Tab-separated table of C-alpha atoms and ligand atoms in Angstrom:
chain	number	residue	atom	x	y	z
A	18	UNK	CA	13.983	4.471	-34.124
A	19	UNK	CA	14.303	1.734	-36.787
A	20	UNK	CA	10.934	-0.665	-37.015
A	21	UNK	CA	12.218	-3.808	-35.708
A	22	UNK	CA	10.318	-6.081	-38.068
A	23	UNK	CA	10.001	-8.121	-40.733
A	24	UNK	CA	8.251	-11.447	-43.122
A	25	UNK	CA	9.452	-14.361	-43.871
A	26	UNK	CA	8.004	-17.764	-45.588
A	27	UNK	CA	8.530	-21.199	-45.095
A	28	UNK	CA	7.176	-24.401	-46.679
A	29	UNK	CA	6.162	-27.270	-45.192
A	30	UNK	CA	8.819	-30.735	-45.800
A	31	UNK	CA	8.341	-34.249	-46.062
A	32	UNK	CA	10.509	-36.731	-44.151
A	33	UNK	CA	11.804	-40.062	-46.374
A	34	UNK	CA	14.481	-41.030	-43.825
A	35	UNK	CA	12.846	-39.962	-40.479
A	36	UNK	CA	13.526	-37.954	-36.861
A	37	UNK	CA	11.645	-39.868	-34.292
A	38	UNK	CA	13.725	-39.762	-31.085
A	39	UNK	CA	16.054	-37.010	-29.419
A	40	UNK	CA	18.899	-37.946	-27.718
A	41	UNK	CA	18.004	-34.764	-26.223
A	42	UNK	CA	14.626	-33.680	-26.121
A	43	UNK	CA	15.354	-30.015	-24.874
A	44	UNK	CA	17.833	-29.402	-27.556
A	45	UNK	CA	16.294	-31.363	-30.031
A	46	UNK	CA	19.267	-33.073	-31.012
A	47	UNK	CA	17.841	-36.237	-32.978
A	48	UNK	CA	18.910	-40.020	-32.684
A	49	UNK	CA	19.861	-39.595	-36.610
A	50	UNK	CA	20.115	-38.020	-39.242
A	51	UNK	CA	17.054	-37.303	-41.682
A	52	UNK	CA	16.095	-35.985	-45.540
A	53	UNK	CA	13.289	-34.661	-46.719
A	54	UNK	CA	11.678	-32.339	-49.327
A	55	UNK	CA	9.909	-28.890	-48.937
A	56	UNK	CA	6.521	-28.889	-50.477
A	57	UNK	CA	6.177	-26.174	-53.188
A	58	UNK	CA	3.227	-23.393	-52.946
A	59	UNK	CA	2.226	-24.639	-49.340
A	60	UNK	CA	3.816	-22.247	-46.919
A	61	UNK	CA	3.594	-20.222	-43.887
A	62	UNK	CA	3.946	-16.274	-43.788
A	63	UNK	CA	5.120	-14.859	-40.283
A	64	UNK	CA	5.886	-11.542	-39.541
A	65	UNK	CA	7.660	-10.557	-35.820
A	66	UNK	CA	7.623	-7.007	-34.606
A	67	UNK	CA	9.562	-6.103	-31.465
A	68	UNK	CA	7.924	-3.252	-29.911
A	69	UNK	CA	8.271	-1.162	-27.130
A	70	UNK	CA	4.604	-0.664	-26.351
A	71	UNK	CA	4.560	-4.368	-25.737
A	72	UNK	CA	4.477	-6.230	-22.267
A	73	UNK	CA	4.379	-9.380	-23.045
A	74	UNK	CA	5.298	-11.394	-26.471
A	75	UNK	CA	1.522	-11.782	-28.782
A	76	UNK	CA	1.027	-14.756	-31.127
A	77	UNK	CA	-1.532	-14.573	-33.792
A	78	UNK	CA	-2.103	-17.474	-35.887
A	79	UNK	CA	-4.697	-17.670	-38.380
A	80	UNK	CA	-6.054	-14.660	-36.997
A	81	UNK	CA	-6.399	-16.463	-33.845
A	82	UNK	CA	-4.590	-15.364	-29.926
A	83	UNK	CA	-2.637	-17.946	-29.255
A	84	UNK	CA	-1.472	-18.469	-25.200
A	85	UNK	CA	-0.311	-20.961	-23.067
A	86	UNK	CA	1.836	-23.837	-24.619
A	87	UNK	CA	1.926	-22.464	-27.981
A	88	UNK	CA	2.911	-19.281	-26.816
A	89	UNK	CA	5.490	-20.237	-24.556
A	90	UNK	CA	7.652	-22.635	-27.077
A	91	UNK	CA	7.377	-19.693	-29.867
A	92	UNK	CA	8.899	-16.769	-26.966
A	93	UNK	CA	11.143	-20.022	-26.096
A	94	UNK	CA	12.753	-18.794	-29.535
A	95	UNK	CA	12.032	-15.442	-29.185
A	96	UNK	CA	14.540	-15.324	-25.915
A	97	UNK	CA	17.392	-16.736	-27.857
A	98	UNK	CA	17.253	-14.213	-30.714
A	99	UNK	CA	16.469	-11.319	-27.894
A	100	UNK	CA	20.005	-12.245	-26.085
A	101	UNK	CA	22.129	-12.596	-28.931
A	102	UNK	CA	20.700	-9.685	-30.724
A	103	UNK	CA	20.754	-7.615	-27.287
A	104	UNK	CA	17.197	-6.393	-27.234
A	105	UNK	CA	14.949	-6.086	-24.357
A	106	UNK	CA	11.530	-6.134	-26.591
A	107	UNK	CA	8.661	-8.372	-26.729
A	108	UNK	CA	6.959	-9.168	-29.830
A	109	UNK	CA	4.279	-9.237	-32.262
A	110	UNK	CA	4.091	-12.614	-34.089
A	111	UNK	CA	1.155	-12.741	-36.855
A	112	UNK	CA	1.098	-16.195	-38.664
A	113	UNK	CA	-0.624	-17.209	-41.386
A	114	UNK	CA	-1.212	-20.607	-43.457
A	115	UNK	CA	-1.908	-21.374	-46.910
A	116	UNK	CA	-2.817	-25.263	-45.978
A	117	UNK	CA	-5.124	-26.721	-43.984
A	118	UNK	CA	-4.395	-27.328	-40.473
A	119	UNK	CA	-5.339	-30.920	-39.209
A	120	UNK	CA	-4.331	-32.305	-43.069
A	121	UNK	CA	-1.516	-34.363	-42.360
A	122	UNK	CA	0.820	-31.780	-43.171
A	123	UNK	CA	3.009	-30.794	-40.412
A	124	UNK	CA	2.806	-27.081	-39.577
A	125	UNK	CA	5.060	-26.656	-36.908
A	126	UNK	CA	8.004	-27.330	-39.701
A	127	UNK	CA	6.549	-24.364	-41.807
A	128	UNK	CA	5.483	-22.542	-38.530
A	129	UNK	CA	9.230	-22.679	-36.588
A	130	UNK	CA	11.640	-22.343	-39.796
A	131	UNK	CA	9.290	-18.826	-40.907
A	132	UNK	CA	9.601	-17.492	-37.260
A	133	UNK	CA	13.092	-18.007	-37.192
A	134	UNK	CA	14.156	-16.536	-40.364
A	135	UNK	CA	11.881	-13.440	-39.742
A	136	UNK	CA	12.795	-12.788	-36.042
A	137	UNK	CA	16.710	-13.208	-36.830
A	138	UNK	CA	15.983	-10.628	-39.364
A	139	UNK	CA	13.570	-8.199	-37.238
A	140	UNK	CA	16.401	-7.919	-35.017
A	141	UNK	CA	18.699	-7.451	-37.182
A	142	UNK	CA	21.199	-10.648	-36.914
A	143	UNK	CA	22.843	-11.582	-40.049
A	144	UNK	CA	23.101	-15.317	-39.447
A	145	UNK	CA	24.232	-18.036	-42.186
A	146	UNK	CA	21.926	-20.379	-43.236
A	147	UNK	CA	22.636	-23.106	-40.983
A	148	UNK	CA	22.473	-21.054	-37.998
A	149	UNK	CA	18.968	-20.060	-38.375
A	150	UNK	CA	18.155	-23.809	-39.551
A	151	UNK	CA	19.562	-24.637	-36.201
A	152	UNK	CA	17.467	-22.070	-34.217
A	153	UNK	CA	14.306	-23.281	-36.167
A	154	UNK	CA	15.475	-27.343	-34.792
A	155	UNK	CA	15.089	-25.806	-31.246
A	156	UNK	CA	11.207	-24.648	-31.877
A	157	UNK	CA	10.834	-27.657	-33.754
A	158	UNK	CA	13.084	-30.201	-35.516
A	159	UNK	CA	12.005	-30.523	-38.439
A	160	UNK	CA	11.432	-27.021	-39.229
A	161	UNK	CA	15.635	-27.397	-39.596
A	162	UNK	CA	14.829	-28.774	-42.892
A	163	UNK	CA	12.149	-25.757	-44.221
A	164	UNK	CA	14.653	-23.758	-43.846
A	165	UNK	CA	17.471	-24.815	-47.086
A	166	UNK	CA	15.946	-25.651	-50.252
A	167	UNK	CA	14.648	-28.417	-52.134
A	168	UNK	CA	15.754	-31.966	-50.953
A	169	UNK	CA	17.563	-31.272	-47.524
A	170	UNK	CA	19.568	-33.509	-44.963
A	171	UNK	CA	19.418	-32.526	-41.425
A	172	UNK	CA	22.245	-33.679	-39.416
A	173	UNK	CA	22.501	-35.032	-36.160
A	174	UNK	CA	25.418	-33.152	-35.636
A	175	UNK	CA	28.028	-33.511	-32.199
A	176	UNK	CA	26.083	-31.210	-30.375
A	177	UNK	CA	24.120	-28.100	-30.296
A	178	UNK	CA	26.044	-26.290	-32.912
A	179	UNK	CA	26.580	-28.217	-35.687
A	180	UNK	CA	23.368	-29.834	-35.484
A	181	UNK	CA	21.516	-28.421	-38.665
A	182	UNK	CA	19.728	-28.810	-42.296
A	183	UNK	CA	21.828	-28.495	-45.713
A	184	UNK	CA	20.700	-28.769	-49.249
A	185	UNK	CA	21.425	-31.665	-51.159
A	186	UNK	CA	19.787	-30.999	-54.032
A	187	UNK	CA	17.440	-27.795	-55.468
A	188	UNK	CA	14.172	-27.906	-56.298
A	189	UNK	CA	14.906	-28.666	-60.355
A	190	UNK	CA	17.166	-31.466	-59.268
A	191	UNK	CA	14.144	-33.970	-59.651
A	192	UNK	CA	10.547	-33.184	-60.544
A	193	UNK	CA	9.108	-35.253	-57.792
A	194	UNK	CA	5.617	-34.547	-56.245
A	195	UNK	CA	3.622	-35.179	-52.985
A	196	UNK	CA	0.119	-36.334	-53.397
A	197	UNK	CA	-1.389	-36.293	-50.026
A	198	UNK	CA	-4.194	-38.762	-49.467
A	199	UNK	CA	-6.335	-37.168	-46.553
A	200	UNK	CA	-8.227	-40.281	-45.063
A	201	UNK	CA	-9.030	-38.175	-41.460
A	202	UNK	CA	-9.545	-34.550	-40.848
A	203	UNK	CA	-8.926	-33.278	-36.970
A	204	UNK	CA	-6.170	-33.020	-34.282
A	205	UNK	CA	-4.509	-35.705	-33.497
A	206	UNK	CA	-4.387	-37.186	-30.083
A	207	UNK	CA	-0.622	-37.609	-29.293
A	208	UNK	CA	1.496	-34.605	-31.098
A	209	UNK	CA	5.008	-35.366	-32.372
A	210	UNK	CA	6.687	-33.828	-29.346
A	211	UNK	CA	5.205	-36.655	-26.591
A	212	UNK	CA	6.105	-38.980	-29.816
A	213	UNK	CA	9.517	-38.319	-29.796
A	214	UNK	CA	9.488	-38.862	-25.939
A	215	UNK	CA	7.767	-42.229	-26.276
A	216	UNK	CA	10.692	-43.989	-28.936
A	217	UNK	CA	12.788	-44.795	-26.452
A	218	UNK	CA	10.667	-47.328	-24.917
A	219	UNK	CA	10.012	-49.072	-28.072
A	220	UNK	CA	12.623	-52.039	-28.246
A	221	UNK	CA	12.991	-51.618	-32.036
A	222	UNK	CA	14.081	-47.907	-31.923
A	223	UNK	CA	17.471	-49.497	-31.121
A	224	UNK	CA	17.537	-51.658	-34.165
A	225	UNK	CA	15.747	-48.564	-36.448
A	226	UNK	CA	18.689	-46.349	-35.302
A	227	UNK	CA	21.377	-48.623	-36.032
A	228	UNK	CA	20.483	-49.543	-39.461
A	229	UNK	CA	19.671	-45.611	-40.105
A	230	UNK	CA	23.417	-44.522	-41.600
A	231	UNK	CA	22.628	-47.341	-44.101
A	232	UNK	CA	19.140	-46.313	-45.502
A	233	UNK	CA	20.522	-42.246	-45.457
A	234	UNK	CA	23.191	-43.477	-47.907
A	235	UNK	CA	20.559	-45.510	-50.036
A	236	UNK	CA	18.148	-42.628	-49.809
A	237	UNK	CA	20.460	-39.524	-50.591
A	238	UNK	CA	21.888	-41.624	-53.475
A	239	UNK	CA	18.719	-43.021	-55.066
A	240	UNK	CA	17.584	-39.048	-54.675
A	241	UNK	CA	21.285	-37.530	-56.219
A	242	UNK	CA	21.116	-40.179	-59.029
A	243	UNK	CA	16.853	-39.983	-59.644
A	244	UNK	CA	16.153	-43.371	-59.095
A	245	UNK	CA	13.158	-43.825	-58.295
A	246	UNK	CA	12.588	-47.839	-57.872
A	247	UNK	CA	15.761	-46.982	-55.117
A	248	UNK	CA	14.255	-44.481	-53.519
A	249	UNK	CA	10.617	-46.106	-53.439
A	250	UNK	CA	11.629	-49.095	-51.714
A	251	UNK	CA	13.594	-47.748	-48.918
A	252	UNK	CA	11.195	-44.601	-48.422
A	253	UNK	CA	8.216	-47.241	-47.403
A	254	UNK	CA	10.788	-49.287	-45.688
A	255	UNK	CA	12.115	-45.795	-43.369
A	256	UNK	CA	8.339	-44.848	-42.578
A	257	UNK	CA	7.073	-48.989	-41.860
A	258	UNK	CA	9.842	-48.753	-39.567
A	259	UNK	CA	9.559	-45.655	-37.869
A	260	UNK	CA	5.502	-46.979	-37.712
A	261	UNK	CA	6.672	-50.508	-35.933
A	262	UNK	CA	8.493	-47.812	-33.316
A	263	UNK	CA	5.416	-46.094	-32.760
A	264	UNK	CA	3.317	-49.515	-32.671
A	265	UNK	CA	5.564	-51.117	-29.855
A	266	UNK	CA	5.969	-47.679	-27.662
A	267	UNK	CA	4.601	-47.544	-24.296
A	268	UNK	CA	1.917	-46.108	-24.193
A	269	UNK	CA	1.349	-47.507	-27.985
A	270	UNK	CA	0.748	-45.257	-30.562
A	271	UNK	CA	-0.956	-46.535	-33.501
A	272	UNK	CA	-1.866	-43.364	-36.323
A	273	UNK	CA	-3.202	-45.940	-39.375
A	274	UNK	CA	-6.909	-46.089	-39.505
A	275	UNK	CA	-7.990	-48.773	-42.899
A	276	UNK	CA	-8.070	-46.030	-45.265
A	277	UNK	CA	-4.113	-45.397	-44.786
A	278	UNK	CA	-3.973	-49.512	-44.994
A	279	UNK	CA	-5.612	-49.236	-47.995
A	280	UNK	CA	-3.856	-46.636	-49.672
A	281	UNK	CA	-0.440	-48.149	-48.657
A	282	UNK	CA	-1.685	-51.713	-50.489
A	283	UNK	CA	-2.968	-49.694	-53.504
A	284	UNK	CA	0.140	-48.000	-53.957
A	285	UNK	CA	2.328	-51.014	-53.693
A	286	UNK	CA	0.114	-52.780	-55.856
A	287	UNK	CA	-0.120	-49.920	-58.956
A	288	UNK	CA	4.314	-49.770	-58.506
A	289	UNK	CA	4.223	-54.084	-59.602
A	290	UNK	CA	2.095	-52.705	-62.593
A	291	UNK	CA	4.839	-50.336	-63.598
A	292	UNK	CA	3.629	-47.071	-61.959
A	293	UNK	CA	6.157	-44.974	-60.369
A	294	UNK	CA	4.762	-44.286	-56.378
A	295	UNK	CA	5.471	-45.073	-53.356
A	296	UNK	CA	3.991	-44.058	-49.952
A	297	UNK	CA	5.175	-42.731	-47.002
A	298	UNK	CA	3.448	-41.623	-43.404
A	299	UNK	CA	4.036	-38.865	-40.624
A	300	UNK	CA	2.629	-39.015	-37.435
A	301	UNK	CA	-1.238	-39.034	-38.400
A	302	UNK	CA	-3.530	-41.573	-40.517
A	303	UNK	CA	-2.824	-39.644	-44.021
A	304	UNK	CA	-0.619	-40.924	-46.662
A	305	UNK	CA	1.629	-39.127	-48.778
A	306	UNK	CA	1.826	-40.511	-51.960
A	307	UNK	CA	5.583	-39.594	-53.821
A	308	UNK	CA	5.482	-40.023	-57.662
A	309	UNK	CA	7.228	-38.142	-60.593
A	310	UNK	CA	4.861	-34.870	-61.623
A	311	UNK	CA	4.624	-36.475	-64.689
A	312	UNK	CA	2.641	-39.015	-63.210
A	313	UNK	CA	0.816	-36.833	-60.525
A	314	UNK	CA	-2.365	-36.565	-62.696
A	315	UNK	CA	-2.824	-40.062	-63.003
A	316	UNK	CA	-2.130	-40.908	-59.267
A	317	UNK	CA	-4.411	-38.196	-57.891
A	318	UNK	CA	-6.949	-39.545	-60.288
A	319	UNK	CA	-6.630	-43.393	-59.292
A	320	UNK	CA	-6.359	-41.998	-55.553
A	321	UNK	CA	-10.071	-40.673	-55.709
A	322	UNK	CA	-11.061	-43.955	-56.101
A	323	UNK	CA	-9.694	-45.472	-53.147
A	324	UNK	CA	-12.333	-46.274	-50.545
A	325	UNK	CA	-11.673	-43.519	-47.307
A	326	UNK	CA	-9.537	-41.037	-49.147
A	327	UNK	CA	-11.451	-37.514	-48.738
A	328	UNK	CA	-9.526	-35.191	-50.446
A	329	UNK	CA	-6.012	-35.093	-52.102
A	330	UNK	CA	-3.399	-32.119	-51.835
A	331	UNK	CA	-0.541	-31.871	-54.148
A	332	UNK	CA	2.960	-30.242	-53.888
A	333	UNK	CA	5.699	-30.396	-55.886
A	334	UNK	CA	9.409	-29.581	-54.810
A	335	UNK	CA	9.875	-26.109	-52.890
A	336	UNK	CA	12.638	-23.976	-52.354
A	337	UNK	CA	14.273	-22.611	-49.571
A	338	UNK	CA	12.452	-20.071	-46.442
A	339	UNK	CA	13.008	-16.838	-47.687
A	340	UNK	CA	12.289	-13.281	-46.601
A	341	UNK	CA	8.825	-11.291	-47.783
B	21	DP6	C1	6.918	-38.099	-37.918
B	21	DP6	O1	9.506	-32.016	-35.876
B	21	DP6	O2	7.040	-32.304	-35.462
B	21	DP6	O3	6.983	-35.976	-38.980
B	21	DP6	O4	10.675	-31.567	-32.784
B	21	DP6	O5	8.812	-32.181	-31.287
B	21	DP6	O6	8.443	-30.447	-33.056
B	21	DP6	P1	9.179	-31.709	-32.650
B	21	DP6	O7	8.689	-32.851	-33.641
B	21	DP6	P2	8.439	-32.774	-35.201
B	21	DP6	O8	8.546	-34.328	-35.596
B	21	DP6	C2	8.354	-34.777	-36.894
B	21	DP6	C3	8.144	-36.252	-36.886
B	21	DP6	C4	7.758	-36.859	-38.209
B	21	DP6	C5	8.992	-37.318	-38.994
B	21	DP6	C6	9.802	-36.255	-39.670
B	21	DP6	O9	9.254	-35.215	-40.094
B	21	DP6	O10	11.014	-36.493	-39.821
């Protein structure tokens, strides 16, 4: 019999224009549209082996057993590639990362858009592009965008099936880089899933999503033409929003500790002196500071310097998930 397996590898992304809010959370289908860009040379390698020696599906991560909820939303996938493929097999599912858990990098994007790819391919489903991206949305939805290449747009789509990440521009499109600013280490206490959950009761996640068509058309422009004092200002102005969403939920949720204050002043401050940066934050205290590579040496440098900030990763632009 054939080995139903194989690898894949997915990058992390960075959201400019974000997803916080499903219209519905079981489908992940998102209030709006978002963009992003995958973070070169971070990335997660999965592989998925169906077996028949198997009773139940296995998740390894960091050479660590994974059960329970973790478990459950990765066989969650599993399922839908088992009926459409037409295999009655459980799985194998050994995951590795390159990054640092806990770093303000979000691993479930890497984590969902890897599994998918490989586990289409184990079972041997020759999808299109935006069909896996729009399995990987239903692990996790921003692991729609690992899965295209370079700067992506996930759309909100009608419904289920047009609901999906495209490309709108590779890697070599614009030499842009993400200095991350770690300022805390650790889990955080509410994960993006209860997040998403929470937006609703914000009053201002009305007024975010109405005014969202407008900053996607800003944001995809500045990015398609390379401006970058464009695309600074209405990056900071997309994550200070989605942060006054957060701030005003009920329960609140409030991610900044000072260091991320302090960072976020810093940055705005070196950008009236001429520097190209700007900053812009996921749900956690870290920032990530966007700046041409050109000027990535000079930012990490000055970033040392900032009171709070522990460590500093860097990523440039990364291509698509791909197989091995
Ligand atoms: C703040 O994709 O992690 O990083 O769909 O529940 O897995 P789930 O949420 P997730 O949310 C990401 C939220 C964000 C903004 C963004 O990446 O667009």
């Amino acid at each position: 019999m054939k080995t139903l397996s194989a690898t894949a590898q997915a990058s992390p992304n960075i959201a400019f224009i974000k997803y916080w809010g499903n219209r519905d959370s079981a489908l992940r289908l998102p209030a709006n549209n978002s963009i992003s860009m995958n973070l070169d040379g971070l990335f997660t390698r999965t592989t998925v082996s169906f077996q028949p020696s198997l009773g139940v599906d296995e998740l390894i991560i960091n050479d660590r057993e994974v059960t329970g909820k973790g478990l459950e939303r990765v066989s969650g996938i599993l399922d839908l590639v088992r009926q459409t493929a037409g295999i009655d097999l459980r799985a194998e599912v050994v995951s590795e990362n390159n990054f640092p858990t806990g770093a303000g990098i979000a691993s479930s994007a890497a984590a969902f858009a890897a599994l998918a790819l490989a586990a289409t391919k184990a079972a041997g489903l020759q999808w299109p592009e935006s069909a896996i991206s729009r399995l990987a949305r239903l692990g996790s939805g921003s692991a729609s965008r690992s899965i295209p290449s370079g700067f992506v747009e996930w759309k909100m789509g009608t419904g289920d099936e047009d609901c999906y990440a495209v490309s709108i521009a590779p890697p070599d499109h614009w030499a842009l880089a993400d200095c991350v600013a770690i300022v805390a280490t650790g889990h955080k206490s509410t994960g993006s899933t209860e997040g998403h959950a929470l937006a609703p009761t914000s009053p201002l996640q009305a007024a975010r999503v109405a005014d969202a068509a407008r900053r996607l058309d800003i944001c995809r422009r500045a990015i398609l033409e390379r401006d970058f004092e464009t695309f600074a200002g209405i990056i900071e102005l997309d994550s200070d929003m989605m942060h006054a969403v957060m701030m005003t939920s009920q329960p609140q949720l409030f991610y900044w500790k000072p260091a991320t204050l302090a960072v976020m002043e810093t940055v705005r401050s070196w950008r009236k002196d001429g520097l190209q940066v700007a900053y812009t934050i996921d749900a956690g205290p870290n920032v990530h500071v966007i700046c041409p590579q050109t000027e990535m040496a000079q930012v990490t440098a000055f970033l040392r310097e900032v009171p709070g900030v522990m460590d500093i990763l860097q990523a440039g632009v990364g291509g698509p998930a791909r197989l091995g």
